[in-house]
């Protein structure tokens, strides 16, 4: 029988993919064949849903969610509270006599509206995305949520989410979560939340990695450290850039040596994931095939990247065979 990812990994963890409506249409067969959980790449973010103050548009996100439900796929809700891709009007014209309280009401309204809309359909939410500062000693990054509400905006968001749907699994999701400095900050944040009885159930490690980093030991140490908190772990946004972050090279076609390096990295990283199958619940790729990736414009604009295990023609790459070549 031809290999498919979700069956090959059924005793390990769920295999997910982030998609837009456009990608879903193009690669529907591939998605149905290989994946058992979906994330909506952009169309469920606040800027797409809250189109005007008090006007919500769920239509684009609903199309993907309905497709998932019809086909018995899980959906990860992504994302409720974030400094990015969130309309700025949400923070405008606050009552100067009590801006914090008014902002908490807006936060409550937004989370309630979105989670209620998807009740019974989505049971896992990235409640807060990327709240930690990457560098230095500062714990929380600059964000309009932080400036309007204060440091407890994260606790408040999780409490609200839990009130709206006490059965939902609530996640904190971040990138560079394997970097030792940032990892410690994420752990400090979450330990504090647990001590304050904030309902948090999981941590999302985004997995925007590249062919050179993070190291195997950084990946292991991160998984072990987060698992020690007693939280579920999801790898939420896996893509393996063929470029280091500060590399500005450009290629018309993916050079063989980089393809080989990427294949080896994918193989090793999935070996590590399988080793930690009791701690990892799902691994989601941040895109379907090399035909489209957000990395084509980040961090270098208009530069092709090839971060996935399916190529531009939706065919499995060597990395696909490398991560499925094991005895179950
Ligand atoms: C972050 C976000 C995602 C997405 C990627 C880039 O990782 O969590 O929603 O925006 O950046 O596509």
Tab-separated table of C-alpha atoms and ligand atoms in Angstrom:
chain	number	residue	atom	x	y	z
A	1	UNK	CA	0.000	0.000	0.000
A	2	UNK	CA	1.150	3.496	-0.765
A	3	UNK	CA	2.438	5.297	2.318
A	4	UNK	CA	0.452	8.085	3.860
A	5	UNK	CA	1.667	10.180	6.759
A	6	UNK	CA	-1.310	10.002	9.073
A	7	UNK	CA	-1.465	6.200	9.047
A	8	UNK	CA	2.267	5.783	9.226
A	9	UNK	CA	2.268	7.994	12.342
A	10	UNK	CA	-0.974	6.750	13.890
A	11	UNK	CA	0.815	5.269	16.903
A	12	UNK	CA	2.937	8.385	17.384
A	13	UNK	CA	1.078	11.663	16.940
A	14	UNK	CA	-1.356	13.438	14.661
A	15	UNK	CA	0.027	14.985	11.503
A	16	UNK	CA	-1.290	18.402	10.609
A	17	UNK	CA	-1.082	21.005	7.916
A	18	UNK	CA	-1.795	24.726	7.767
A	19	UNK	CA	-3.799	25.806	4.780
A	20	UNK	CA	-5.712	28.630	3.144
A	21	UNK	CA	-8.864	28.146	1.082
A	22	UNK	CA	-6.724	28.513	-2.034
A	23	UNK	CA	-4.200	25.831	-1.059
A	24	UNK	CA	-6.975	23.552	0.072
A	25	UNK	CA	-8.606	23.694	-3.346
A	26	UNK	CA	-5.317	23.020	-5.110
A	27	UNK	CA	-4.179	20.159	-2.917
A	28	UNK	CA	-7.369	18.690	-1.517
A	29	UNK	CA	-6.445	15.091	-2.384
A	30	UNK	CA	-3.011	15.364	-0.871
A	31	UNK	CA	-4.429	16.942	2.295
A	32	UNK	CA	-7.054	14.240	2.720
A	33	UNK	CA	-4.554	11.502	2.069
A	34	UNK	CA	-1.844	12.545	4.520
A	35	UNK	CA	-3.185	14.714	7.316
A	36	UNK	CA	-5.599	14.360	10.211
A	37	UNK	CA	-5.522	17.849	11.681
A	38	UNK	CA	-5.800	21.263	10.008
A	39	UNK	CA	-4.817	24.776	10.986
A	40	UNK	CA	-6.021	27.799	9.060
A	41	UNK	CA	-2.945	29.704	8.014
A	42	UNK	CA	-4.398	33.221	8.095
A	43	UNK	CA	-8.156	33.321	7.700
A	44	UNK	CA	-8.933	32.741	11.388
A	45	UNK	CA	-6.662	35.494	12.617
A	46	UNK	CA	-8.298	38.544	14.226
A	47	UNK	CA	-7.710	40.825	11.207
A	48	UNK	CA	-9.740	38.467	9.008
A	49	UNK	CA	-12.543	37.824	11.492
A	50	UNK	CA	-13.006	41.211	13.153
A	51	UNK	CA	-13.491	43.232	9.989
A	52	UNK	CA	-14.921	46.320	11.695
A	53	UNK	CA	-15.532	47.150	15.324
A	54	UNK	CA	-18.306	44.714	16.331
A	55	UNK	CA	-18.549	43.185	12.836
A	56	UNK	CA	-17.364	39.610	12.564
A	57	UNK	CA	-16.835	37.702	9.329
A	58	UNK	CA	-16.346	33.983	9.766
A	59	UNK	CA	-17.058	33.060	6.167
A	60	UNK	CA	-13.519	32.301	4.978
A	61	UNK	CA	-12.514	30.396	8.106
A	62	UNK	CA	-15.840	28.528	8.124
A	63	UNK	CA	-15.199	27.087	4.674
A	64	UNK	CA	-12.073	25.313	5.911
A	65	UNK	CA	-13.580	24.318	9.256
A	66	UNK	CA	-16.655	22.855	7.542
A	67	UNK	CA	-14.434	20.947	5.148
A	68	UNK	CA	-12.491	19.559	8.112
A	69	UNK	CA	-15.640	18.510	9.980
A	70	UNK	CA	-17.122	16.840	6.899
A	71	UNK	CA	-13.922	14.888	6.413
A	72	UNK	CA	-13.394	14.102	10.098
A	73	UNK	CA	-10.216	16.102	10.518
A	74	UNK	CA	-9.395	17.962	13.733
A	75	UNK	CA	-8.891	21.708	13.651
A	76	UNK	CA	-6.440	23.745	15.749
A	77	UNK	CA	-7.898	27.186	16.412
A	78	UNK	CA	-5.254	29.772	15.542
A	79	UNK	CA	-5.114	32.363	17.073
A	80	UNK	CA	-7.076	34.520	19.519
A	81	UNK	CA	-4.656	36.984	21.114
A	82	UNK	CA	-1.625	38.232	19.211
A	83	UNK	CA	0.256	41.507	18.650
A	84	UNK	CA	0.268	40.880	14.900
A	85	UNK	CA	-2.496	40.598	12.256
A	86	UNK	CA	-4.945	42.135	14.717
A	87	UNK	CA	-6.894	45.257	13.711
A	88	UNK	CA	-5.568	48.372	15.402
A	89	UNK	CA	-9.069	49.803	15.812
A	90	UNK	CA	-9.562	47.181	18.512
A	91	UNK	CA	-7.311	49.290	20.730
A	92	UNK	CA	-8.629	52.705	19.665
A	93	UNK	CA	-10.807	55.204	21.475
A	94	UNK	CA	-10.631	53.633	24.892
A	95	UNK	CA	-12.464	55.400	27.671
A	96	UNK	CA	-9.618	57.382	29.310
A	97	UNK	CA	-11.197	57.006	32.730
A	98	UNK	CA	-10.843	53.222	32.636
A	99	UNK	CA	-8.969	51.988	29.556
A	100	UNK	CA	-7.874	48.704	31.124
A	101	UNK	CA	-11.380	47.596	32.064
A	102	UNK	CA	-12.740	48.566	28.683
A	103	UNK	CA	-9.980	46.650	26.930
A	104	UNK	CA	-10.680	43.563	29.036
A	105	UNK	CA	-14.317	43.786	27.918
A	106	UNK	CA	-13.204	43.923	24.285
A	107	UNK	CA	-10.917	40.953	24.840
A	108	UNK	CA	-13.782	39.043	26.457
A	109	UNK	CA	-16.153	39.914	23.616
A	110	UNK	CA	-13.710	38.799	20.954
A	111	UNK	CA	-12.742	35.493	22.576
A	112	UNK	CA	-16.369	34.713	23.429
A	113	UNK	CA	-17.676	35.456	19.973
A	114	UNK	CA	-15.028	33.375	18.198
A	115	UNK	CA	-14.951	30.403	20.560
A	116	UNK	CA	-18.764	30.263	20.767
A	117	UNK	CA	-18.954	30.290	16.977
A	118	UNK	CA	-16.695	27.226	16.813
A	119	UNK	CA	-18.017	25.389	19.871
A	120	UNK	CA	-18.402	21.707	19.051
A	121	UNK	CA	-16.106	22.127	16.059
A	122	UNK	CA	-12.796	23.295	17.497
A	123	UNK	CA	-11.509	21.971	20.798
A	124	UNK	CA	-7.882	23.151	20.704
A	125	UNK	CA	-7.006	26.849	20.702
A	126	UNK	CA	-3.808	28.856	20.504
A	127	UNK	CA	-5.128	31.370	23.004
A	128	UNK	CA	-2.068	33.589	23.096
A	129	UNK	CA	0.541	33.703	20.353
A	130	UNK	CA	4.121	34.988	20.651
A	131	UNK	CA	3.908	37.055	23.841
A	132	UNK	CA	7.533	36.554	24.912
A	133	UNK	CA	10.348	38.969	24.072
A	134	UNK	CA	13.186	37.282	22.154
A	135	UNK	CA	16.142	39.195	23.522
A	136	UNK	CA	17.512	40.442	26.827
A	137	UNK	CA	15.939	40.199	30.247
A	138	UNK	CA	12.495	41.574	29.418
A	139	UNK	CA	9.857	38.854	29.714
A	140	UNK	CA	6.984	40.141	27.589
A	141	UNK	CA	7.298	41.707	24.149
A	142	UNK	CA	5.790	45.022	23.283
A	143	UNK	CA	2.151	44.537	22.280
A	144	UNK	CA	-0.979	46.680	22.333
A	145	UNK	CA	-2.478	44.039	24.665
A	146	UNK	CA	0.342	44.633	27.121
A	147	UNK	CA	0.141	48.413	26.962
A	148	UNK	CA	-3.637	48.582	27.306
A	149	UNK	CA	-4.297	45.797	29.825
A	150	UNK	CA	-0.962	45.138	31.519
A	151	UNK	CA	1.084	42.022	32.209
A	152	UNK	CA	-1.872	39.917	33.254
A	153	UNK	CA	-3.501	40.056	29.808
A	154	UNK	CA	-2.307	36.502	29.153
A	155	UNK	CA	-3.825	35.106	32.368
A	156	UNK	CA	-7.051	36.966	31.660
A	157	UNK	CA	-7.275	35.622	28.098
A	158	UNK	CA	-6.847	32.014	29.266
A	159	UNK	CA	-9.464	32.456	32.027
A	160	UNK	CA	-11.959	33.856	29.531
A	161	UNK	CA	-11.264	31.063	27.028
A	162	UNK	CA	-11.777	28.483	29.746
A	163	UNK	CA	-15.061	30.082	30.817
A	164	UNK	CA	-16.346	30.089	27.246
A	165	UNK	CA	-15.425	26.454	26.637
A	166	UNK	CA	-14.282	24.525	29.716
A	167	UNK	CA	-13.669	21.461	27.533
A	168	UNK	CA	-11.253	23.159	25.146
A	169	UNK	CA	-7.510	22.572	25.342
A	170	UNK	CA	-5.808	25.926	25.675
A	171	UNK	CA	-2.329	26.488	24.268
A	172	UNK	CA	0.418	29.073	24.436
A	173	UNK	CA	2.221	29.132	21.051
A	174	UNK	CA	5.595	30.694	20.185
A	175	UNK	CA	8.579	30.592	17.811
A	176	UNK	CA	12.238	30.177	18.837
A	177	UNK	CA	10.835	28.085	21.650
A	178	UNK	CA	13.923	25.842	21.518
A	179	UNK	CA	16.325	28.755	22.003
A	180	UNK	CA	17.631	28.353	25.590
A	181	UNK	CA	17.092	32.006	26.591
A	182	UNK	CA	13.581	32.187	25.196
A	183	UNK	CA	12.756	28.690	26.385
A	184	UNK	CA	13.518	29.712	29.955
A	185	UNK	CA	11.317	32.791	29.624
A	186	UNK	CA	8.433	30.718	28.249
A	187	UNK	CA	8.877	28.290	31.134
A	188	UNK	CA	8.928	31.158	33.658
A	189	UNK	CA	5.730	32.543	32.160
A	190	UNK	CA	3.953	29.201	32.189
A	191	UNK	CA	5.175	28.187	35.656
A	192	UNK	CA	3.751	31.450	36.946
A	193	UNK	CA	0.456	30.739	35.201
A	194	UNK	CA	0.272	27.259	36.683
A	195	UNK	CA	1.015	28.640	40.182
A	196	UNK	CA	-1.749	31.197	39.740
A	197	UNK	CA	-4.157	28.433	38.651
A	198	UNK	CA	-4.527	29.794	35.153
A	199	UNK	CA	-6.101	27.125	32.913
A	200	UNK	CA	-3.361	26.300	30.391
A	201	UNK	CA	-3.051	22.843	28.893
A	202	UNK	CA	-0.420	22.965	26.226
A	203	UNK	CA	2.511	24.622	24.584
A	204	UNK	CA	2.882	25.053	20.841
A	205	UNK	CA	6.437	24.968	19.515
A	206	UNK	CA	6.174	26.663	16.164
A	207	UNK	CA	9.037	24.808	14.444
A	208	UNK	CA	9.999	27.513	11.942
A	209	UNK	CA	13.472	26.022	11.778
A	210	UNK	CA	16.168	25.748	9.122
A	211	UNK	CA	18.558	23.125	7.804
A	212	UNK	CA	21.230	24.155	10.329
A	213	UNK	CA	19.395	25.028	13.483
A	214	UNK	CA	18.187	24.399	16.129
A	215	UNK	CA	20.515	21.602	17.164
A	216	UNK	CA	19.281	18.149	18.106
A	217	UNK	CA	20.116	18.796	21.747
A	218	UNK	CA	18.196	22.089	21.756
A	219	UNK	CA	15.141	20.288	20.380
A	220	UNK	CA	15.409	17.489	22.962
A	221	UNK	CA	16.028	19.852	25.863
A	222	UNK	CA	13.047	21.974	24.896
A	223	UNK	CA	10.675	19.006	24.612
A	224	UNK	CA	11.848	17.666	27.968
A	225	UNK	CA	11.629	21.020	29.721
A	226	UNK	CA	8.084	21.753	28.473
A	227	UNK	CA	6.961	18.207	29.209
A	228	UNK	CA	8.179	18.609	32.786
A	229	UNK	CA	5.585	21.331	33.247
A	230	UNK	CA	2.984	18.632	32.695
A	231	UNK	CA	1.692	20.318	29.555
A	232	UNK	CA	0.784	18.808	26.224
A	233	UNK	CA	3.167	19.598	23.395
A	234	UNK	CA	2.166	20.342	19.816
A	235	UNK	CA	4.693	21.136	17.113
A	236	UNK	CA	2.495	23.732	15.459
A	237	UNK	CA	4.262	25.390	12.539
A	238	UNK	CA	6.912	23.140	11.068
A	239	UNK	CA	8.895	24.295	8.053
A	240	UNK	CA	12.595	23.771	7.402
A	241	UNK	CA	13.983	26.744	5.542
A	242	UNK	CA	16.957	25.906	3.336
A	243	UNK	CA	18.535	29.225	4.397
A	244	UNK	CA	20.007	30.394	7.670
A	245	UNK	CA	18.116	33.415	8.942
A	246	UNK	CA	20.847	35.892	7.905
A	247	UNK	CA	21.616	34.142	4.576
A	248	UNK	CA	20.612	36.330	1.623
A	249	UNK	CA	21.484	33.859	-1.141
A	250	UNK	CA	18.906	33.228	-3.833
A	251	UNK	CA	18.555	30.204	-6.123
A	252	UNK	CA	16.393	29.474	-9.097
A	253	UNK	CA	16.283	25.779	-8.222
A	254	UNK	CA	16.988	24.091	-4.939
A	255	UNK	CA	20.676	23.034	-5.065
A	256	UNK	CA	21.326	19.306	-4.513
A	257	UNK	CA	23.503	19.793	-1.467
A	258	UNK	CA	20.780	21.789	0.278
A	259	UNK	CA	18.138	19.254	-0.680
A	260	UNK	CA	20.320	16.534	0.804
A	261	UNK	CA	20.925	18.516	3.972
A	262	UNK	CA	17.223	19.193	4.340
A	263	UNK	CA	16.406	15.513	3.887
A	264	UNK	CA	18.866	14.544	6.604
A	265	UNK	CA	17.533	17.198	8.964
A	266	UNK	CA	13.935	16.126	8.434
A	267	UNK	CA	14.923	12.534	9.067
A	268	UNK	CA	16.710	13.322	12.325
A	269	UNK	CA	14.092	15.737	13.598
A	270	UNK	CA	11.288	13.224	13.052
A	271	UNK	CA	13.386	10.518	14.724
A	272	UNK	CA	13.558	12.802	17.743
A	273	UNK	CA	9.810	13.493	17.584
A	274	UNK	CA	9.106	9.760	17.461
A	275	UNK	CA	11.337	9.193	20.460
A	276	UNK	CA	9.154	11.635	22.355
A	277	UNK	CA	5.868	10.257	21.070
A	278	UNK	CA	4.515	10.075	24.631
A	279	UNK	CA	5.046	13.796	25.046
A	280	UNK	CA	4.102	15.102	21.588
A	281	UNK	CA	0.454	15.028	20.490
A	282	UNK	CA	0.688	16.525	17.032
A	283	UNK	CA	3.119	17.808	14.424
A	284	UNK	CA	1.730	20.372	11.973
A	285	UNK	CA	3.494	21.611	8.838
A	286	UNK	CA	3.108	25.340	8.154
A	287	UNK	CA	2.047	24.799	4.567
A	288	UNK	CA	1.276	22.005	2.132
A	289	UNK	CA	3.817	21.949	-0.718
A	290	UNK	CA	6.845	23.944	-1.868
A	291	UNK	CA	4.619	25.717	-4.376
A	292	UNK	CA	3.642	28.207	-1.711
A	293	UNK	CA	5.236	29.133	1.594
A	294	UNK	CA	5.232	32.351	3.615
A	295	UNK	CA	9.043	31.894	3.572
A	296	UNK	CA	9.051	32.992	-0.102
A	297	UNK	CA	8.777	36.484	1.378
A	298	UNK	CA	10.423	36.120	4.765
A	299	UNK	CA	12.960	37.151	5.901
A	300	UNK	CA	13.975	38.043	2.319
A	301	UNK	CA	11.195	39.349	0.086
A	302	UNK	CA	10.506	37.560	-3.160
A	303	UNK	CA	13.083	34.796	-2.696
A	304	UNK	CA	12.015	31.207	-3.324
A	305	UNK	CA	12.303	28.752	-0.453
A	306	UNK	CA	11.508	25.004	-0.389
A	307	UNK	CA	10.745	24.142	3.218
A	308	UNK	CA	8.348	21.161	2.952
A	309	UNK	CA	8.291	17.444	2.239
A	310	UNK	CA	6.178	17.823	-0.921
A	311	UNK	CA	7.620	19.615	-3.949
A	312	UNK	CA	6.160	22.316	-6.196
A	313	UNK	CA	4.293	19.663	-8.156
A	314	UNK	CA	2.861	18.172	-4.950
A	315	UNK	CA	5.120	15.116	-5.282
A	316	UNK	CA	6.807	13.635	-2.212
A	317	UNK	CA	10.425	14.789	-1.812
A	318	UNK	CA	13.271	12.659	-0.453
A	319	UNK	CA	12.422	14.085	2.951
A	320	UNK	CA	8.947	12.510	2.762
A	321	UNK	CA	10.534	9.081	2.283
A	322	UNK	CA	13.113	9.826	4.974
A	323	UNK	CA	10.489	10.554	7.625
A	324	UNK	CA	8.315	7.570	6.720
A	325	UNK	CA	11.175	5.058	6.546
A	326	UNK	CA	10.841	3.382	9.946
A	327	UNK	CA	9.292	0.268	11.452
A	328	UNK	CA	6.078	1.198	13.165
B	1	LIG	C1	3.807	32.990	13.100
B	1	LIG	C2	2.318	32.874	13.334
B	1	LIG	C3	1.646	32.216	12.171
B	1	LIG	C4	2.163	32.775	10.859
B	1	LIG	C5	3.628	32.638	10.772
B	1	LIG	C6	4.096	33.125	9.436
B	1	LIG	O1	4.485	31.838	13.288
B	1	LIG	O2	1.978	32.163	14.491
B	1	LIG	O3	0.279	32.417	12.267
B	1	LIG	O4	1.803	34.117	10.723
B	1	LIG	O5	4.165	33.414	11.814
B	1	LIG	O6	3.278	32.693	8.410
